[in-house]
XYZ file of C-alpha atoms in Angstrom:
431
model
C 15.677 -47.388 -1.133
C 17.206 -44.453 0.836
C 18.804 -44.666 3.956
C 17.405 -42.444 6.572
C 20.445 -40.493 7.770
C 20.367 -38.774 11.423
C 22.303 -38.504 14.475
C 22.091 -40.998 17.083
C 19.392 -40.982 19.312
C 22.000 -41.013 22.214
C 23.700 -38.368 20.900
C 20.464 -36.097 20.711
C 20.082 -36.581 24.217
C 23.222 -34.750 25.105
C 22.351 -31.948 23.030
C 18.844 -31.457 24.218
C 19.979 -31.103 27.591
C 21.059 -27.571 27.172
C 18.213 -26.443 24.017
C 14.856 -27.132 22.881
C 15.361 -25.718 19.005
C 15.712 -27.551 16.723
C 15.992 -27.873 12.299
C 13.889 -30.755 11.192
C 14.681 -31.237 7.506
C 13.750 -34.713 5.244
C 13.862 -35.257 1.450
C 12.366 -37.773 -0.222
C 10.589 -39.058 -3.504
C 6.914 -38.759 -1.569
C 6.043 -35.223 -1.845
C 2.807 -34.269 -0.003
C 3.747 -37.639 2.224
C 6.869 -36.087 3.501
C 5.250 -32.750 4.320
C 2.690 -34.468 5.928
C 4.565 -37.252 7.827
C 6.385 -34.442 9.771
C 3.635 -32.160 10.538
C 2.233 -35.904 12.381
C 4.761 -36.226 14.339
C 5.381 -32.671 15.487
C 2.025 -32.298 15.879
C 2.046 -36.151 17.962
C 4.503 -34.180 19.936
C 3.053 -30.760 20.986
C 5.953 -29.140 19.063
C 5.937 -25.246 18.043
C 6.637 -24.824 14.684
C 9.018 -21.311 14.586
C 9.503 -21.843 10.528
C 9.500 -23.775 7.536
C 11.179 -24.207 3.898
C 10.180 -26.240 1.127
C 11.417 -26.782 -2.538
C 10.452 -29.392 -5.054
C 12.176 -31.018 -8.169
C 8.753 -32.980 -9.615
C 8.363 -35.613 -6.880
C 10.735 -34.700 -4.936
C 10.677 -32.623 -1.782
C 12.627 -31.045 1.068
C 10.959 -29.954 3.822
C 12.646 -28.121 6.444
C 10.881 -26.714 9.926
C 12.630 -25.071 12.678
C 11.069 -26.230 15.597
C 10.352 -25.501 19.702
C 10.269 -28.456 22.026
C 8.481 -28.522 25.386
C 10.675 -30.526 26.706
C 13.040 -33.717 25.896
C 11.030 -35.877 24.080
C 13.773 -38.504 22.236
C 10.824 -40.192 21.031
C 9.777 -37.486 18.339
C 13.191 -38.177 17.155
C 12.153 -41.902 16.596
C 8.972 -41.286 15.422
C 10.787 -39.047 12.694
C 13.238 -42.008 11.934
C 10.491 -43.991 11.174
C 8.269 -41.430 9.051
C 11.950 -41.164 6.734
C 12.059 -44.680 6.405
C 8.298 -45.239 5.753
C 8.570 -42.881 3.007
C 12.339 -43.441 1.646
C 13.691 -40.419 3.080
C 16.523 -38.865 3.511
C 16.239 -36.915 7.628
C 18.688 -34.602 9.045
C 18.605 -32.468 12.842
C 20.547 -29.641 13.314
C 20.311 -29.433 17.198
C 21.094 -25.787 18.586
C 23.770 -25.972 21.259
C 23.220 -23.606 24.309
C 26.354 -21.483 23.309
C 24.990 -20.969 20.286
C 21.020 -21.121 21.463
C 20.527 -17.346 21.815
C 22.120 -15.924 18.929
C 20.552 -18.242 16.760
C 17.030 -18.234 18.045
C 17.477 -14.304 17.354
C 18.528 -14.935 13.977
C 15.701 -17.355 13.148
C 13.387 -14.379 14.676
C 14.935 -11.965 12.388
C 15.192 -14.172 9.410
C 13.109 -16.346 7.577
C 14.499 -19.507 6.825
C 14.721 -18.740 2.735
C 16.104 -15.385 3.849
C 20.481 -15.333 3.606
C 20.780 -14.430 7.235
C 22.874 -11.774 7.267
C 22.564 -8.072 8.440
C 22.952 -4.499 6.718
C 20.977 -6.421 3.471
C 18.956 -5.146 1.005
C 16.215 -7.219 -0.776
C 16.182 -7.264 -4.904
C 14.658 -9.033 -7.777
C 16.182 -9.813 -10.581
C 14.461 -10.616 -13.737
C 16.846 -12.436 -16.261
C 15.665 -12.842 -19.944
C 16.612 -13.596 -23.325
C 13.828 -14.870 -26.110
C 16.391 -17.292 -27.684
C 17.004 -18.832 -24.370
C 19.707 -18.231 -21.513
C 22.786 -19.682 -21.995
C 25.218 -21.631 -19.550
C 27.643 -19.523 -20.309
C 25.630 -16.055 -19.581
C 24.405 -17.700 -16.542
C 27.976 -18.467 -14.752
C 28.954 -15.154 -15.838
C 25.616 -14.124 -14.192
C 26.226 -16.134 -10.833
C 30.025 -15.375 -10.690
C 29.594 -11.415 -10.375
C 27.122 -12.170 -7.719
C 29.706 -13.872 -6.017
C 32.340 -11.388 -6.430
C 29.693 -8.342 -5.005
C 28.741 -10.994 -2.205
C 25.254 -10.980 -3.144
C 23.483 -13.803 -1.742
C 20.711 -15.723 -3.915
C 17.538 -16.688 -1.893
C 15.255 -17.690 -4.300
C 15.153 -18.685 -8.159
C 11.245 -18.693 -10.379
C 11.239 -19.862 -13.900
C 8.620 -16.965 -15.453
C 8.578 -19.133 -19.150
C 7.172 -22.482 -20.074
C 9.198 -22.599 -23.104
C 11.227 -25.819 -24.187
C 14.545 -23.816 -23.354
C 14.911 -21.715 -20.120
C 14.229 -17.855 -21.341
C 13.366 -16.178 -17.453
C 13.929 -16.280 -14.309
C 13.242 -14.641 -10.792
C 16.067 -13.951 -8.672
C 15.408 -12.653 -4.924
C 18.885 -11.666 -3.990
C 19.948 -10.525 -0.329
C 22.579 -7.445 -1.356
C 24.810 -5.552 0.852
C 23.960 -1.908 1.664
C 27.432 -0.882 -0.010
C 26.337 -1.521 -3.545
C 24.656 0.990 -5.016
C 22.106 0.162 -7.649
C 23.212 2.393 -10.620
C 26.762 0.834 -9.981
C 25.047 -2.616 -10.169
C 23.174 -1.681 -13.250
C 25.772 0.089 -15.396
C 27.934 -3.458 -14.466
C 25.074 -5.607 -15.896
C 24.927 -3.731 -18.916
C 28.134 -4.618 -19.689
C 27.981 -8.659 -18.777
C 24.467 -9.249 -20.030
C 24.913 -7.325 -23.458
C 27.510 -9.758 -24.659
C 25.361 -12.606 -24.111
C 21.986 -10.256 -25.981
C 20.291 -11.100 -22.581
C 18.587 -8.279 -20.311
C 18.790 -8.385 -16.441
C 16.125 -6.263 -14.753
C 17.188 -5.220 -11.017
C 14.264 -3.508 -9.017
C 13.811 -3.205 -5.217
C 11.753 -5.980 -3.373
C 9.045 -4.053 -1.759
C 5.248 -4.116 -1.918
C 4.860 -2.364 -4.788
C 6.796 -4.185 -7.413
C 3.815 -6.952 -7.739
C 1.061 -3.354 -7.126
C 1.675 -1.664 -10.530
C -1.545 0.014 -11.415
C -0.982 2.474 -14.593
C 1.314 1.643 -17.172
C 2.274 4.895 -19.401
C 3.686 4.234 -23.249
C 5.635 5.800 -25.351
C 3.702 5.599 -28.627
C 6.675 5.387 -32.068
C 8.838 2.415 -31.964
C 8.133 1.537 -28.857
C 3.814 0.520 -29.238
C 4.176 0.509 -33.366
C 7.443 0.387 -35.105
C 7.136 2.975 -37.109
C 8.239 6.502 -36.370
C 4.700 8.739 -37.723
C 6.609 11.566 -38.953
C 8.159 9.551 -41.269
C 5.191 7.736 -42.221
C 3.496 11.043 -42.893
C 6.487 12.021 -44.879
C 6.666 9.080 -47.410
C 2.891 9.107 -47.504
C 2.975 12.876 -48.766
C 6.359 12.868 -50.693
C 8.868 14.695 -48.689
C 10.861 12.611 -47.215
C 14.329 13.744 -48.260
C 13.308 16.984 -46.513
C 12.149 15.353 -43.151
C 15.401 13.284 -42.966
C 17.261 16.000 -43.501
C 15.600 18.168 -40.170
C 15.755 14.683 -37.880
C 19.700 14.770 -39.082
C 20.476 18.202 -37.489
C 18.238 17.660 -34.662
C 20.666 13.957 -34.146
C 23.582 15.992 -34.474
C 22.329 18.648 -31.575
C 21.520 21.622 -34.264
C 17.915 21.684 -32.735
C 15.723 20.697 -29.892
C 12.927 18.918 -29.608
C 10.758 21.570 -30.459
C 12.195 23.326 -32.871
C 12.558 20.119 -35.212
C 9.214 19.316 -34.665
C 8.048 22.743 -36.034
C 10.146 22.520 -38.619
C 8.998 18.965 -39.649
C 5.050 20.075 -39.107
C 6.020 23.254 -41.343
C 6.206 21.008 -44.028
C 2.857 19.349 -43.840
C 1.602 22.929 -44.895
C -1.993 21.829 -47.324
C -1.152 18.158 -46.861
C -5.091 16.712 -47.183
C -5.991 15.299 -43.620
C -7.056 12.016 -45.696
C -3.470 11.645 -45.604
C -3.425 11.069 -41.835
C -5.823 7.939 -42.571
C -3.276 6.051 -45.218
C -1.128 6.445 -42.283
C -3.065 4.289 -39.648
C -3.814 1.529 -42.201
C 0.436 1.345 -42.729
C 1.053 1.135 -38.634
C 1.954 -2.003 -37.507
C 1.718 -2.766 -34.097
C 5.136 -3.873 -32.192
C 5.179 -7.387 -31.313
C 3.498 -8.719 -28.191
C 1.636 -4.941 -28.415
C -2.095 -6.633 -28.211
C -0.965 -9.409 -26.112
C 0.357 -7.354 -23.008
C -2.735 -4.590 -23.306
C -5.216 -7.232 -23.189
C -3.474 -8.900 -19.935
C -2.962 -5.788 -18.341
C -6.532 -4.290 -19.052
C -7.631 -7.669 -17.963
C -6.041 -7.454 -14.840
C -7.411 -4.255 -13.876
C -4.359 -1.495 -15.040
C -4.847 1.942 -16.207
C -2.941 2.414 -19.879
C -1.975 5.882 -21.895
C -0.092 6.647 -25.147
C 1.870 9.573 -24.534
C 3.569 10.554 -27.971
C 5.726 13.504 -29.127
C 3.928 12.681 -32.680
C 0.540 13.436 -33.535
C -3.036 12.813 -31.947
C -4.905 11.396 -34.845
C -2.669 8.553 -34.882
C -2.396 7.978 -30.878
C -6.108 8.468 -30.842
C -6.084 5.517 -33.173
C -3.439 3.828 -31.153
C -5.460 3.914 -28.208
C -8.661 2.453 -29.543
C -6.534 -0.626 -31.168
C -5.050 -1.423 -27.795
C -8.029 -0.795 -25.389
C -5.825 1.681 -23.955
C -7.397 4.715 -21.217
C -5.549 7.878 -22.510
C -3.884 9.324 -25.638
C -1.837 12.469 -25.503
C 0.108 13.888 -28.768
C 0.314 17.031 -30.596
C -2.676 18.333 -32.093
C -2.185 19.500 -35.789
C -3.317 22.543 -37.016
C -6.076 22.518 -39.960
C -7.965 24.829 -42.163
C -11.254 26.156 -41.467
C -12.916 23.823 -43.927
C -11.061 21.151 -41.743
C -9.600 19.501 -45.112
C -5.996 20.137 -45.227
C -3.023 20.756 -42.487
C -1.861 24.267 -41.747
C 1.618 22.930 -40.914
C 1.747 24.231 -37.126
C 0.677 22.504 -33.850
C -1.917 23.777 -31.411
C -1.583 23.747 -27.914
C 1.711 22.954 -25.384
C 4.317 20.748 -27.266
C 4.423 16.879 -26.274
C 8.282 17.172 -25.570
C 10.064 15.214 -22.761
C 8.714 17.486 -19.806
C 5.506 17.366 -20.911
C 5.336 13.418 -21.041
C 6.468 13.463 -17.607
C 4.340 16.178 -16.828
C 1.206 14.177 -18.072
C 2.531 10.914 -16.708
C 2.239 12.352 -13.042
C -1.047 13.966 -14.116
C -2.896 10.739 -15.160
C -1.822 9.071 -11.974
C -3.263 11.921 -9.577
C -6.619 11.597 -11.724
C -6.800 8.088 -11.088
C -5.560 8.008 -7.625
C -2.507 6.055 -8.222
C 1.017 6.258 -5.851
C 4.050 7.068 -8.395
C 5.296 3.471 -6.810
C 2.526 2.049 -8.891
C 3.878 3.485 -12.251
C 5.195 2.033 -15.152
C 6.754 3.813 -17.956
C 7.872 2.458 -21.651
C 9.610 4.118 -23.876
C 12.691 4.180 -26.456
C 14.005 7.964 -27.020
C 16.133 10.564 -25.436
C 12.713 12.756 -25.234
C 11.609 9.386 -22.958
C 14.163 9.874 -20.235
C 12.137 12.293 -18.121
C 9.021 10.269 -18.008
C 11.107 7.322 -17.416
C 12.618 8.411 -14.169
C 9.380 9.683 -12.743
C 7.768 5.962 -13.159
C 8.777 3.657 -10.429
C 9.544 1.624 -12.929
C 11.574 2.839 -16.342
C 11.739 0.084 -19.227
C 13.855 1.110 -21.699
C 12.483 -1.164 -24.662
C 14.713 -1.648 -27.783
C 16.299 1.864 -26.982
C 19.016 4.014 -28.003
C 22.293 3.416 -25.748
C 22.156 6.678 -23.970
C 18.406 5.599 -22.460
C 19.272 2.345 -21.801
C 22.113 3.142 -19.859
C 19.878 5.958 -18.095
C 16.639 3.757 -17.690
C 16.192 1.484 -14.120
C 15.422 -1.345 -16.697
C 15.979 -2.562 -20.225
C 14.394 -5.067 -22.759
C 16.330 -5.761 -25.777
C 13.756 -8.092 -27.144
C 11.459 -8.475 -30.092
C 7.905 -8.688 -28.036
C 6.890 -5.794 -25.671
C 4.707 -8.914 -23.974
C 8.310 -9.529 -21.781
C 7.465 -6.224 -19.725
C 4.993 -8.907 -17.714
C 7.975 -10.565 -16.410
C 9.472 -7.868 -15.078
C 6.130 -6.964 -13.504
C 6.280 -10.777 -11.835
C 3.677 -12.326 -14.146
C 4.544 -15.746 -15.172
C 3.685 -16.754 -18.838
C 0.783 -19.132 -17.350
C -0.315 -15.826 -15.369
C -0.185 -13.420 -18.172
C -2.079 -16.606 -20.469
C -4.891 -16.672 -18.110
C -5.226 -13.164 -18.384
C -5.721 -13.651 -21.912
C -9.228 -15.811 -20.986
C -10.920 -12.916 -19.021
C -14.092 -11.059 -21.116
């Protein structure tokens, strides 16, 4: 058995002469017994209960409460000795001393007891995640910068049920100083060597009150890029490649390779568009995170710089709310492409434009907004959202983005929305 381990009950009369706080904390192999052995006697003893803590390893519990006596009363300290010893407990005080009494009873106001009590703080989560599992070695890497920025841990949630760890929750306490673009572009650098992604967002009220979630549509919801679909289902590839080269290599914007590229579908048969949707194939986890979002009551869009046949496709696959894309010019007899675009080009201010616009038709705070996305022409409707995933992007959005996921399923973004995988399951089950 375990010994029960507290000060004297001599000794606790000295001390109480001069307080009446005190930390109650006993561990022991019980679980619901322990909890419920000390609520007895506090309650046996008229006590005020300022705060409590708990954790659990299976059977195992701690359970901590800061507590306000009436008066002297040694004998709740016996009756506790006897509770820890009825259930094989370990019992500790921690008996304020009336130096100490007043600053610490302000404290204990201020903080919560799994709060790092310390002042000028600012609250984060931290989502850490890697598909083929994290590593011990990423993780001290991980817990040793937090100790050189003085960044206090206050809580740790496994997200994953898999065999190996793959996520976890950080709350951390951080100190005003640190910037979070400073803390970001460091992470980028740690977690990339280890192909793991760390996800730093604020921990406020809205992080867990996302209600519209706005995607990018090519490599990001399918893999494919659609241009280059359309290209190698029409035979003019080499010329397409050629026009996405210059517009890599800063020859042309957005706009003007897109024209140039839509110049070229000039008589293509609009039958052509529909060979197209039967080659798509959906990014992984694609389904999976509609359904549980839909499920759970979020607003989705497709916002694409390509082409609305294929988003309006796109968007009936996926359940999603709203498709936006570039509407292709056709002939009168509505059988073949004219090779322009009609309408305001899909480019990146236009993404964000439409971003904001679908929130104000639904009602929705910008706090509440997610945005995906992988490209350059993604960085605008990135920054509006609250929240900016850069998913399996190129290096310049990544290090741009608030967050990144360098991972095979898009079904991770539910992690760093704080859905565990038994959460985002369940969602799964609702009609």
């Amino acid at each position: 058995g375990r010994a029960a381990a507290a000060p004297s009950l001599d000794s606790l009369v000295g001390l109480m002469q001069d307080t009446q706080t005190v930390m109650v904390s006993l561990r022991g192999p019980h679980g619901t017994d322990i909890i419920g052995g000390v609520l007895g006697c506090l309650s046996k003893h008229h006590c005020n209960i300022t705060d409590f803590s708990l954790s659990r390893l299976h059977h195992d519990v701690t359970f901590g409460v800061l507590v306000r006596l009436h008066d002297r009363d040694v004998d709740l300290f016996s009756d506790l000795v006897a509770t820890a010893q009825k259930w094989d407990g370990t019992l500790s005080f921690d008996v304020q001393d009336a130096q100490l009494k007043a600053s610490k009873l302000a404290t204990a106001a201020r903080y919560g007891l799994d709060e790092a009590p310390y002042a000028q703080r600012t609250k984060y989560i931290a989502t850490v995640l890697n598909e083929r599992g994290l590593s011990p070695e990423f993780l001290s890497e991980w817990l040793g910068w937090l100790l050189s920025k003085k960044i206090s841990v206050e809580q740790m949630r496994r997200l994953d049920k898999r065999a190996e760890l793959m996520c976890v929750e950080f709350r951390l306490s951080v100190p005003d100083t640190l910037s979070a673009d400073e803390m970001r572009a460091e992470l980028i650098a740690i977690s990339g060597g280890h192909q793991t992604d760390v996800a730093l967002q604020p921990d406020n009220v809205f992080r867990r009150q996302k209600r519209l979630v706005v995607f990018d549509m090519d490599s990001t919801l399918i893999q494919q890029e659609v241009i280059d679909e359309i290209a190698r289902a029409t035979g003019i590839e080499a010329q397409v490649a050629r026009i996405t080269e210059r517009a890599m290599q800063g020859e042309m914007d957005f706009a003007e390779s897109l024209a140039a590229r839509v110049a070229l579908l000039r008589g293509t048969p609009v039958e052509a568009l529909d060979d197209v949707k039967r080659s798509l194939r959906f990014t992984e986890g694609a389904r999976y995170l509609c359904r549980a979002l839909k499920s759970a009551g979020f607003k989705l869009a497709v916002i694409s710089g390509g082409f609305l046949p294929l988003a309006r496709y796109v968007k009936a696959e996926l359940g999603l709310d709203y498709a936006f894309a570039n509407q292709l010019g056709v002939t009168a007899d509505g059988r073949r492409l004219t090779g322009t675009t009609l309408g305001p080009v899909v480019d990146a201010a236009r993404k964000a434009e439409l971003l904001e616009v679908i929130a104000q038709a639904e009602g929705i705070a910008i706090d509440q907004v997610v945005a995906v996305g992988d490209g350059a022409n993604d960085l605008l409707m990135l920054g509006k959202a609250s929240l900016g995933i850069a998913f399996n992007a190129k290096p310049r959005v990544q290090q741009q983005a608030r967050a990144r996921i360098n991972q095979k399923s898009l079904a991770n973004i539910l992690y760093l929305m704080g859905y565990s995988e038994a959460e985002a399951a369940e969602l799964q089950l609702v009609s």
